Amino acid sequence: MKLFDYVRAASPEGAVGAAGPQVRFIAGGTNLLDLMKLQIETPETLVDINPLDLKSIGDTADGGLSIGALVSNSDLAQDARVRARYPVLTRAILAGASAQLRNKATTGGNLLQRTRCHYFYDTAMPCNKRLPGSGCAAIGGFNRMLAVLGTSDQCIATHPSDMAVAMRALGAVIVTLRPDGDRRRIAIGDFYCLPGDTPEIETVLAPGELITHVELPPAPAGVQLYRKVRDRASYAFALISIAGIVAVDDGRIAHAALAFGGLAPMPWRDPAVEAALIGHAPGTALFETAAAILLREARGHGTNDFKIPLMRRTLIATLRDLTGGK
């Protein structure tokens, strides 16, 4: 690990004022410290934001929730309002990592965690995300965990978060503070960037921009479910995952929100899939149509080809559970 300066922020404004291109914010550090040990991240300064008053969860005027960026994953999953109104979020968080990591990991940090692609972590191998222009060893290499949607010829990495998948289904909004003092509200669907020709750019955050809160809209009607398919029952990243919210009224699907993990460089949501479901009676033929729409542009890269039929089967089974076993 290279030497760095360490600063404790006294306020959000002080935190962003200290930030710059070679500055990183640190809270739980569950991902950043690993990356620093490997010299994948080499900040000149760490700004510790733990002293900031961003650890509370509050009700919003419209009936939603405001979640401070420093709320731990454990506290968020266990909050009575989250468990009652947003069970898909609780289930997604509890499906991720270990209890010890959830006790340290924060809401903001979870959203910003970086890919677990083997080649990103192996500094002896080329990786356009780690070193732009060096190539992508995952394409044509061992890519079993990697993406089949939203990729480019520069990068096929996946985003590893479970929590972010549930937040994508819930329509979360990310609130930030910029170094110039302006605040932004960014829909989670607009927060992440696809790799294209610049896989090193993962979010729309500007240098020094700090996540302060995440806002959830009022709880949606319907059944909520999070399903994660992984290699072992605990402490494993998703091969694929689904956060689903479906309401059935008078025998037809009245509302559907579906987000997917393990498929893409960001938590994936396809409005065409939801549109194909709404207004129709639940059934296997409908669910197969929705799966075909989701995977219409999916492309395997060898050892991850299995993800495409696996997602098809898992989505059909999940929709069946969300609609009462039709």
mmCIF file of C-alpha atoms in Angstrom:
data_model
loop_
_atom_site.group_PDB
_atom_site.id
_atom_site.type_symbol
_atom_site.label_atom_id
_atom_site.label_comp_id
_atom_site.label_asym_id
_atom_site.label_seq_id
_atom_site.Cartn_x
_atom_site.Cartn_y
_atom_site.Cartn_z
ATOM 1 C CA MET A 1 0.000 0.000 0.000
ATOM 2 C CA LYS A 2 1.356 3.411 -0.930
ATOM 3 C CA LEU A 3 1.581 6.274 1.550
ATOM 4 C CA PHE A 4 -1.387 8.627 1.675
ATOM 5 C CA ASP A 5 -2.666 11.557 3.712
ATOM 6 C CA TYR A 6 -5.655 11.105 5.995
ATOM 7 C CA VAL A 7 -8.258 13.785 6.760
ATOM 8 C CA ARG A 8 -11.352 13.546 8.975
ATOM 9 C CA ALA A 9 -14.217 15.580 7.574
ATOM 10 C CA ALA A 10 -16.241 17.717 9.989
ATOM 11 C CA SER A 11 -19.085 18.488 7.560
ATOM 12 C CA PRO A 12 -20.281 17.419 4.112
ATOM 13 C CA GLU A 13 -19.152 20.774 2.761
ATOM 14 C CA GLY A 14 -15.701 20.247 4.286
ATOM 15 C CA ALA A 15 -15.532 16.753 2.805
ATOM 16 C CA VAL A 16 -16.199 17.855 -0.756
ATOM 17 C CA GLY A 17 -13.971 20.886 -0.284
ATOM 18 C CA ALA A 18 -11.047 18.587 0.431
ATOM 19 C CA ALA A 19 -11.751 16.343 -2.534
ATOM 20 C CA GLY A 20 -9.962 16.180 -5.861
ATOM 21 C CA PRO A 21 -8.935 13.733 -8.608
ATOM 22 C CA GLN A 22 -6.555 11.829 -6.297
ATOM 23 C CA VAL A 23 -8.792 11.976 -3.226
ATOM 24 C CA ARG A 24 -11.171 9.244 -2.088
ATOM 25 C CA PHE A 25 -13.888 9.267 0.552
ATOM 26 C CA ILE A 26 -13.751 6.406 3.026
ATOM 27 C CA ALA A 27 -16.516 5.120 5.292
ATOM 28 C CA GLY A 28 -16.675 1.359 5.893
ATOM 29 C CA GLY A 29 -13.764 0.744 3.547
ATOM 30 C CA THR A 30 -14.828 -2.851 2.867
ATOM 31 C CA ASN A 31 -13.950 -2.543 -0.843
ATOM 32 C CA LEU A 32 -11.633 0.475 -1.004
ATOM 33 C CA LEU A 33 -9.035 -0.857 1.425
ATOM 34 C CA ASP A 34 -8.713 -4.109 -0.520
ATOM 35 C CA LEU A 35 -8.175 -2.132 -3.709
ATOM 36 C CA MET A 36 -5.562 0.049 -2.024
ATOM 37 C CA LYS A 37 -3.651 -2.996 -0.775
ATOM 38 C CA LEU A 38 -3.452 -4.239 -4.362
ATOM 39 C CA GLN A 39 -2.554 -0.733 -5.609
ATOM 40 C CA ILE A 40 -5.549 -0.703 -7.901
ATOM 41 C CA GLU A 41 -6.678 2.401 -6.042
ATOM 42 C CA THR A 42 -3.798 4.731 -5.125
ATOM 43 C CA PRO A 43 -5.319 7.870 -3.607
ATOM 44 C CA GLU A 44 -3.063 10.647 -2.375
ATOM 45 C CA THR A 45 -5.593 11.531 0.331
ATOM 46 C CA LEU A 46 -8.344 9.674 2.147
ATOM 47 C CA VAL A 47 -11.185 11.803 3.496
ATOM 48 C CA ASP A 48 -12.871 9.984 6.374
ATOM 49 C CA ILE A 49 -16.592 10.811 6.279
ATOM 50 C CA ASN A 50 -17.588 8.707 9.280
ATOM 51 C CA PRO A 51 -17.949 11.773 11.558
ATOM 52 C CA LEU A 52 -20.696 13.186 9.299
ATOM 53 C CA ASP A 53 -24.315 13.178 10.403
ATOM 54 C CA LEU A 54 -25.467 10.844 7.628
ATOM 55 C CA LYS A 55 -26.384 7.767 9.676
ATOM 56 C CA SER A 56 -30.146 8.157 10.050
ATOM 57 C CA ILE A 57 -33.225 6.863 8.243
ATOM 58 C CA GLY A 58 -36.218 9.201 8.105
ATOM 59 C CA ASP A 59 -39.682 9.344 6.636
ATOM 60 C CA THR A 60 -40.218 11.752 3.756
ATOM 61 C CA ALA A 61 -43.241 13.984 3.272
ATOM 62 C CA ASP A 62 -44.609 11.826 0.456
ATOM 63 C CA GLY A 63 -44.457 8.598 2.467
ATOM 64 C CA GLY A 64 -41.078 7.349 1.306
ATOM 65 C CA LEU A 65 -37.785 7.029 3.157
ATOM 66 C CA SER A 66 -34.588 9.075 3.220
ATOM 67 C CA ILE A 67 -31.533 6.927 3.976
ATOM 68 C CA GLY A 68 -28.254 8.535 5.023
ATOM 69 C CA ALA A 69 -25.228 7.472 3.021
ATOM 70 C CA LEU A 70 -23.509 6.226 6.196
ATOM 71 C CA VAL A 71 -26.345 3.964 7.323
ATOM 72 C CA SER A 72 -24.809 0.508 7.616
ATOM 73 C CA ASN A 73 -26.187 -2.332 5.547
ATOM 74 C CA SER A 74 -27.134 -4.140 8.763
ATOM 75 C CA ASP A 75 -29.078 -1.180 10.151
ATOM 76 C CA LEU A 76 -30.846 -0.611 6.842
ATOM 77 C CA ALA A 77 -31.903 -4.238 6.480
ATOM 78 C CA GLN A 78 -33.162 -4.378 10.077
ATOM 79 C CA ASP A 79 -35.086 -1.088 10.091
ATOM 80 C CA ALA A 80 -38.738 -1.836 10.860
ATOM 81 C CA ARG A 81 -40.000 0.486 8.115
ATOM 82 C CA VAL A 82 -37.772 -1.126 5.507
ATOM 83 C CA ARG A 83 -38.798 -4.625 6.577
ATOM 84 C CA ALA A 84 -42.496 -3.746 6.471
ATOM 85 C CA ARG A 85 -42.639 -1.533 3.377
ATOM 86 C CA TYR A 86 -39.612 -2.565 1.293
ATOM 87 C CA PRO A 87 -38.990 -6.252 2.087
ATOM 88 C CA VAL A 88 -37.250 -6.737 -1.256
ATOM 89 C CA LEU A 89 -34.514 -4.396 -0.014
ATOM 90 C CA THR A 90 -34.077 -6.223 3.286
ATOM 91 C CA ARG A 91 -33.862 -9.556 1.497
ATOM 92 C CA ALA A 92 -31.340 -8.262 -1.025
ATOM 93 C CA ILE A 93 -29.053 -6.845 1.652
ATOM 94 C CA LEU A 94 -29.200 -9.999 3.763
ATOM 95 C CA ALA A 95 -28.303 -12.044 0.680
ATOM 96 C CA GLY A 96 -25.030 -10.142 0.347
ATOM 97 C CA ALA A 97 -21.706 -10.660 2.128
ATOM 98 C CA SER A 98 -21.360 -11.714 5.766
ATOM 99 C CA ALA A 99 -22.870 -10.193 8.900
ATOM 100 C CA GLN A 100 -19.479 -8.704 9.794
ATOM 101 C CA LEU A 101 -19.181 -6.955 6.440
ATOM 102 C CA ARG A 102 -22.784 -5.736 6.565
ATOM 103 C CA ASN A 103 -22.037 -4.183 9.950
ATOM 104 C CA LYS A 104 -19.302 -2.041 8.353
ATOM 105 C CA ALA A 105 -20.506 -1.524 4.783
ATOM 106 C CA THR A 106 -22.503 1.653 4.165
ATOM 107 C CA THR A 107 -25.368 2.548 1.867
ATOM 108 C CA GLY A 108 -23.282 4.937 -0.228
ATOM 109 C CA GLY A 109 -20.307 2.612 -0.372
ATOM 110 C CA ASN A 110 -22.444 -0.337 -1.428
ATOM 111 C CA LEU A 111 -23.669 1.613 -4.441
ATOM 112 C CA LEU A 112 -20.090 2.492 -5.381
ATOM 113 C CA GLN A 113 -18.395 -0.884 -4.905
ATOM 114 C CA ARG A 114 -16.377 -2.002 -7.882
ATOM 115 C CA THR A 115 -16.546 -5.139 -9.994
ATOM 116 C CA ARG A 116 -15.224 -8.458 -8.706
ATOM 117 C CA CYS A 117 -13.921 -9.460 -12.152
ATOM 118 C CA HIS A 118 -10.820 -11.617 -11.590
ATOM 119 C CA TYR A 119 -8.845 -9.692 -14.181
ATOM 120 C CA PHE A 120 -9.653 -6.320 -12.610
ATOM 121 C CA TYR A 121 -8.076 -7.581 -9.374
ATOM 122 C CA ASP A 122 -5.079 -9.232 -11.060
ATOM 123 C CA THR A 123 -2.655 -6.412 -11.823
ATOM 124 C CA ALA A 124 -0.549 -8.730 -13.986
ATOM 125 C CA MET A 125 -3.418 -8.994 -16.486
ATOM 126 C CA PRO A 126 -4.750 -6.366 -18.919
ATOM 127 C CA CYS A 127 -7.952 -4.600 -17.834
ATOM 128 C CA ASN A 128 -9.430 -1.531 -19.514
ATOM 129 C CA LYS A 129 -11.335 -0.637 -16.354
ATOM 130 C CA ARG A 130 -8.155 -0.595 -14.282
ATOM 131 C CA LEU A 131 -5.793 0.681 -16.992
ATOM 132 C CA PRO A 132 -7.625 2.189 -19.999
ATOM 133 C CA GLY A 133 -6.296 0.965 -23.320
ATOM 134 C CA SER A 134 -4.579 -2.142 -21.935
ATOM 135 C CA GLY A 135 -7.213 -4.585 -23.203
ATOM 136 C CA CYS A 136 -9.795 -6.891 -21.633
ATOM 137 C CA ALA A 137 -8.464 -10.283 -20.579
ATOM 138 C CA ALA A 138 -11.978 -11.399 -19.599
ATOM 139 C CA ILE A 139 -13.102 -11.460 -23.232
ATOM 140 C CA GLY A 140 -11.889 -14.851 -24.333
ATOM 141 C CA GLY A 141 -10.746 -15.669 -20.801
ATOM 142 C CA PHE A 142 -12.486 -17.116 -17.741
ATOM 143 C CA ASN A 143 -15.637 -14.996 -17.582
ATOM 144 C CA ARG A 144 -18.136 -17.206 -15.770
ATOM 145 C CA MET A 145 -19.248 -14.417 -13.383
ATOM 146 C CA LEU A 146 -19.356 -11.673 -15.982
ATOM 147 C CA ALA A 147 -21.953 -9.802 -18.018
ATOM 148 C CA VAL A 148 -24.117 -10.831 -20.954
ATOM 149 C CA LEU A 149 -26.022 -7.539 -21.324
ATOM 150 C CA GLY A 150 -24.825 -3.935 -21.659
ATOM 151 C CA THR A 151 -21.244 -4.922 -22.472
ATOM 152 C CA SER A 152 -18.805 -3.575 -25.041
ATOM 153 C CA ASP A 153 -15.662 -4.856 -26.728
ATOM 154 C CA GLN A 154 -13.776 -2.963 -24.013
ATOM 155 C CA CYS A 155 -15.299 -4.558 -20.895
ATOM 156 C CA ILE A 156 -17.719 -7.282 -19.780
ATOM 157 C CA ALA A 157 -17.541 -6.705 -16.011
ATOM 158 C CA THR A 158 -20.614 -6.932 -13.785
ATOM 159 C CA HIS A 159 -21.684 -4.702 -10.918
ATOM 160 C CA PRO A 160 -21.563 -6.805 -7.725
ATOM 161 C CA SER A 161 -24.172 -5.159 -5.478
ATOM 162 C CA ASP A 162 -27.326 -6.919 -4.269
ATOM 163 C CA MET A 163 -28.675 -3.817 -2.537
ATOM 164 C CA ALA A 164 -28.452 -1.713 -5.701
ATOM 165 C CA VAL A 165 -30.551 -4.248 -7.629
ATOM 166 C CA ALA A 166 -33.399 -3.898 -5.129
ATOM 167 C CA MET A 167 -33.046 -0.121 -5.144
ATOM 168 C CA ARG A 168 -33.270 -0.129 -8.946
ATOM 169 C CA ALA A 169 -36.566 -2.031 -8.760
ATOM 170 C CA LEU A 170 -37.827 0.415 -6.121
ATOM 171 C CA GLY A 171 -36.910 3.495 -8.184
ATOM 172 C CA ALA A 172 -34.433 4.982 -5.704
ATOM 173 C CA VAL A 173 -33.016 8.485 -6.108
ATOM 174 C CA ILE A 174 -29.424 9.268 -5.109
ATOM 175 C CA VAL A 175 -28.823 12.690 -3.527
ATOM 176 C CA THR A 176 -25.342 14.187 -3.810
ATOM 177 C CA LEU A 177 -23.349 17.262 -2.813
ATOM 178 C CA ARG A 178 -20.871 18.725 -5.284
ATOM 179 C CA PRO A 179 -17.707 20.698 -4.489
ATOM 180 C CA ASP A 180 -19.370 23.884 -5.778
ATOM 181 C CA GLY A 181 -22.138 23.450 -3.171
ATOM 182 C CA ASP A 182 -24.824 22.337 -5.599
ATOM 183 C CA ARG A 183 -26.952 19.313 -4.774
ATOM 184 C CA ARG A 184 -28.113 16.781 -7.320
ATOM 185 C CA ARG A 185 -30.895 14.216 -7.316
ATOM 186 C CA ILE A 186 -30.012 11.342 -9.634
ATOM 187 C CA ALA A 187 -32.397 8.509 -10.460
ATOM 188 C CA ILE A 188 -30.561 5.249 -9.881
ATOM 189 C CA GLY A 189 -31.236 4.278 -13.493
ATOM 190 C CA ASP A 190 -29.206 7.320 -14.571
ATOM 191 C CA PHE A 191 -26.476 6.885 -11.963
ATOM 192 C CA TYR A 192 -24.416 4.090 -13.524
ATOM 193 C CA CYS A 193 -22.580 4.205 -16.861
ATOM 194 C CA LEU A 194 -22.296 1.394 -19.375
ATOM 195 C CA PRO A 195 -18.688 0.651 -20.374
ATOM 196 C CA GLY A 196 -18.772 1.683 -24.045
ATOM 197 C CA ASP A 197 -15.304 2.981 -24.877
ATOM 198 C CA THR A 198 -14.683 4.276 -21.328
ATOM 199 C CA PRO A 199 -15.147 1.375 -18.894
ATOM 200 C CA GLU A 200 -13.117 3.221 -16.260
ATOM 201 C CA ILE A 201 -16.040 5.672 -15.876
ATOM 202 C CA GLU A 202 -18.566 3.776 -13.779
ATOM 203 C CA THR A 203 -20.969 6.467 -12.520
ATOM 204 C CA VAL A 204 -22.023 10.008 -13.374
ATOM 205 C CA LEU A 205 -20.431 11.377 -10.190
ATOM 206 C CA ALA A 206 -18.026 14.257 -10.777
ATOM 207 C CA PRO A 207 -14.651 14.276 -8.961
ATOM 208 C CA GLY A 208 -15.268 15.158 -5.323
ATOM 209 C CA GLU A 209 -19.034 14.649 -5.497
ATOM 210 C CA LEU A 210 -20.365 13.020 -2.330
ATOM 211 C CA ILE A 211 -23.428 10.810 -1.935
ATOM 212 C CA THR A 212 -25.306 12.133 1.107
ATOM 213 C CA HIS A 213 -28.628 10.269 0.973
ATOM 214 C CA VAL A 214 -30.678 7.757 -0.953
ATOM 215 C CA GLU A 215 -34.417 8.388 -1.216
ATOM 216 C CA LEU A 216 -37.012 5.680 -1.748
ATOM 217 C CA PRO A 217 -40.461 6.572 -3.112
ATOM 218 C CA PRO A 218 -43.575 5.401 -1.250
ATOM 219 C CA ALA A 219 -43.776 1.636 -1.009
ATOM 220 C CA PRO A 220 -45.305 0.084 -4.125
ATOM 221 C CA ALA A 221 -48.327 -2.164 -4.031
ATOM 222 C CA GLY A 222 -47.883 -5.858 -4.714
ATOM 223 C CA VAL A 223 -45.682 -8.782 -3.772
ATOM 224 C CA GLN A 224 -41.951 -8.156 -3.357
ATOM 225 C CA LEU A 225 -39.267 -10.814 -3.811
ATOM 226 C CA TYR A 226 -35.501 -11.024 -4.161
ATOM 227 C CA ARG A 227 -34.035 -14.180 -5.664
ATOM 228 C CA LYS A 228 -30.290 -14.755 -5.892
ATOM 229 C CA VAL A 229 -28.644 -17.667 -7.677
ATOM 230 C CA ARG A 230 -25.075 -18.262 -6.506
ATOM 231 C CA ASP A 231 -22.471 -20.977 -6.193
ATOM 232 C CA ARG A 232 -22.972 -21.471 -2.464
ATOM 233 C CA ALA A 233 -25.639 -20.570 0.055
ATOM 234 C CA SER A 234 -23.834 -17.656 1.693
ATOM 235 C CA TYR A 235 -21.094 -15.088 1.184
ATOM 236 C CA ALA A 236 -21.037 -15.367 -2.601
ATOM 237 C CA PHE A 237 -21.698 -12.862 -5.366
ATOM 238 C CA ALA A 238 -24.663 -13.463 -7.621
ATOM 239 C CA LEU A 239 -24.413 -15.471 -10.785
ATOM 240 C CA ILE A 240 -27.779 -13.846 -11.468
ATOM 241 C CA SER A 241 -30.354 -12.154 -9.260
ATOM 242 C CA ILE A 242 -33.833 -10.654 -9.579
ATOM 243 C CA ALA A 243 -35.582 -8.000 -7.515
ATOM 244 C CA GLY A 244 -39.261 -8.190 -8.385
ATOM 245 C CA ILE A 245 -42.383 -6.250 -7.410
ATOM 246 C CA VAL A 246 -45.653 -7.337 -9.021
ATOM 247 C CA ALA A 247 -49.271 -6.439 -8.259
ATOM 248 C CA VAL A 248 -52.174 -8.439 -9.691
ATOM 249 C CA ASP A 249 -55.629 -6.859 -9.803
ATOM 250 C CA ASP A 250 -58.762 -8.546 -11.101
ATOM 251 C CA GLY A 251 -56.743 -11.376 -12.599
ATOM 252 C CA ARG A 252 -54.314 -9.169 -14.525
ATOM 253 C CA ILE A 253 -50.912 -7.732 -13.754
ATOM 254 C CA ALA A 254 -51.457 -4.100 -12.771
ATOM 255 C CA HIS A 255 -47.885 -3.189 -11.819
ATOM 256 C CA ALA A 256 -44.482 -4.740 -12.444
ATOM 257 C CA ALA A 257 -40.983 -3.588 -11.534
ATOM 258 C CA LEU A 258 -38.095 -5.960 -12.228
ATOM 259 C CA ALA A 259 -34.376 -5.367 -11.789
ATOM 260 C CA PHE A 260 -31.588 -7.823 -12.465
ATOM 261 C CA GLY A 261 -28.129 -8.440 -11.032
ATOM 262 C CA GLY A 262 -25.238 -10.485 -12.378
ATOM 263 C CA LEU A 263 -26.221 -9.761 -15.978
ATOM 264 C CA ALA A 264 -24.728 -6.354 -16.697
ATOM 265 C CA PRO A 265 -22.264 -3.645 -15.641
ATOM 266 C CA MET A 266 -25.071 -2.005 -13.662
ATOM 267 C CA PRO A 267 -28.255 -3.121 -11.926
ATOM 268 C CA TRP A 268 -30.315 -3.846 -15.049
ATOM 269 C CA ARG A 269 -33.909 -2.836 -15.705
ATOM 270 C CA ASP A 270 -35.705 -3.090 -19.043
ATOM 271 C CA PRO A 271 -39.000 -1.166 -19.347
ATOM 272 C CA ALA A 272 -40.030 -3.363 -22.293
ATOM 273 C CA VAL A 273 -40.109 -6.413 -20.024
ATOM 274 C CA GLU A 274 -42.450 -4.710 -17.571
ATOM 275 C CA ALA A 275 -44.637 -3.297 -20.355
ATOM 276 C CA ALA A 276 -45.069 -6.798 -21.788
ATOM 277 C CA LEU A 277 -46.462 -8.009 -18.466
ATOM 278 C CA ILE A 278 -48.802 -5.189 -17.479
ATOM 279 C CA GLY A 279 -52.442 -5.669 -18.412
ATOM 280 C CA HIS A 280 -52.164 -9.400 -19.028
ATOM 281 C CA ALA A 281 -53.223 -12.445 -17.076
ATOM 282 C CA PRO A 282 -50.299 -14.257 -15.455
ATOM 283 C CA GLY A 283 -49.200 -17.467 -17.111
ATOM 284 C CA THR A 284 -46.225 -19.394 -18.401
ATOM 285 C CA ALA A 285 -46.579 -18.175 -21.984
ATOM 286 C CA LEU A 286 -46.560 -14.538 -20.807
ATOM 287 C CA PHE A 287 -43.554 -15.136 -18.577
ATOM 288 C CA GLU A 288 -41.659 -16.792 -21.421
ATOM 289 C CA THR A 289 -42.362 -13.755 -23.577
ATOM 290 C CA ALA A 290 -41.018 -11.444 -20.853
ATOM 291 C CA ALA A 291 -37.854 -13.559 -20.553
ATOM 292 C CA ALA A 292 -37.345 -13.507 -24.329
ATOM 293 C CA ILE A 293 -37.612 -9.704 -24.330
ATOM 294 C CA LEU A 294 -35.123 -9.372 -21.459
ATOM 295 C CA LEU A 295 -32.570 -11.602 -23.170
ATOM 296 C CA ARG A 296 -33.121 -10.547 -26.781
ATOM 297 C CA GLU A 297 -29.689 -8.876 -26.965
ATOM 298 C CA ALA A 298 -27.882 -11.089 -24.454
ATOM 299 C CA ARG A 299 -24.495 -12.352 -25.579
ATOM 300 C CA GLY A 300 -22.391 -14.926 -23.790
ATOM 301 C CA HIS A 301 -18.619 -14.934 -23.946
ATOM 302 C CA GLY A 302 -17.817 -18.598 -23.435
ATOM 303 C CA THR A 303 -17.813 -19.715 -19.830
ATOM 304 C CA ASN A 304 -20.734 -17.392 -18.983
ATOM 305 C CA ASP A 305 -23.023 -18.635 -21.776
ATOM 306 C CA PHE A 306 -25.027 -20.570 -19.180
ATOM 307 C CA LYS A 307 -26.312 -17.326 -17.653
ATOM 308 C CA ILE A 308 -28.759 -16.804 -20.508
ATOM 309 C CA PRO A 309 -30.838 -19.987 -20.072
ATOM 310 C CA LEU A 310 -30.375 -19.748 -16.290
ATOM 311 C CA MET A 311 -31.913 -16.279 -16.233
ATOM 312 C CA ARG A 312 -34.742 -17.384 -18.493
ATOM 313 C CA ARG A 313 -35.701 -20.215 -16.135
ATOM 314 C CA THR A 314 -35.195 -18.103 -13.010
ATOM 315 C CA LEU A 315 -37.293 -15.218 -14.281
ATOM 316 C CA ILE A 316 -40.168 -17.507 -15.202
ATOM 317 C CA ALA A 317 -40.049 -19.145 -11.764
ATOM 318 C CA THR A 318 -39.819 -15.767 -10.013
ATOM 319 C CA LEU A 319 -42.771 -14.326 -11.925
ATOM 320 C CA ARG A 320 -44.761 -17.421 -11.049
ATOM 321 C CA ASP A 321 -44.019 -16.845 -7.350
ATOM 322 C CA LEU A 322 -44.795 -13.134 -7.584
ATOM 323 C CA THR A 323 -48.213 -13.807 -9.137
ATOM 324 C CA GLY A 324 -49.383 -16.553 -6.830
ATOM 325 C CA GLY A 325 -48.101 -19.613 -8.650
ATOM 326 C CA LYS A 326 -49.972 -19.119 -11.926
#
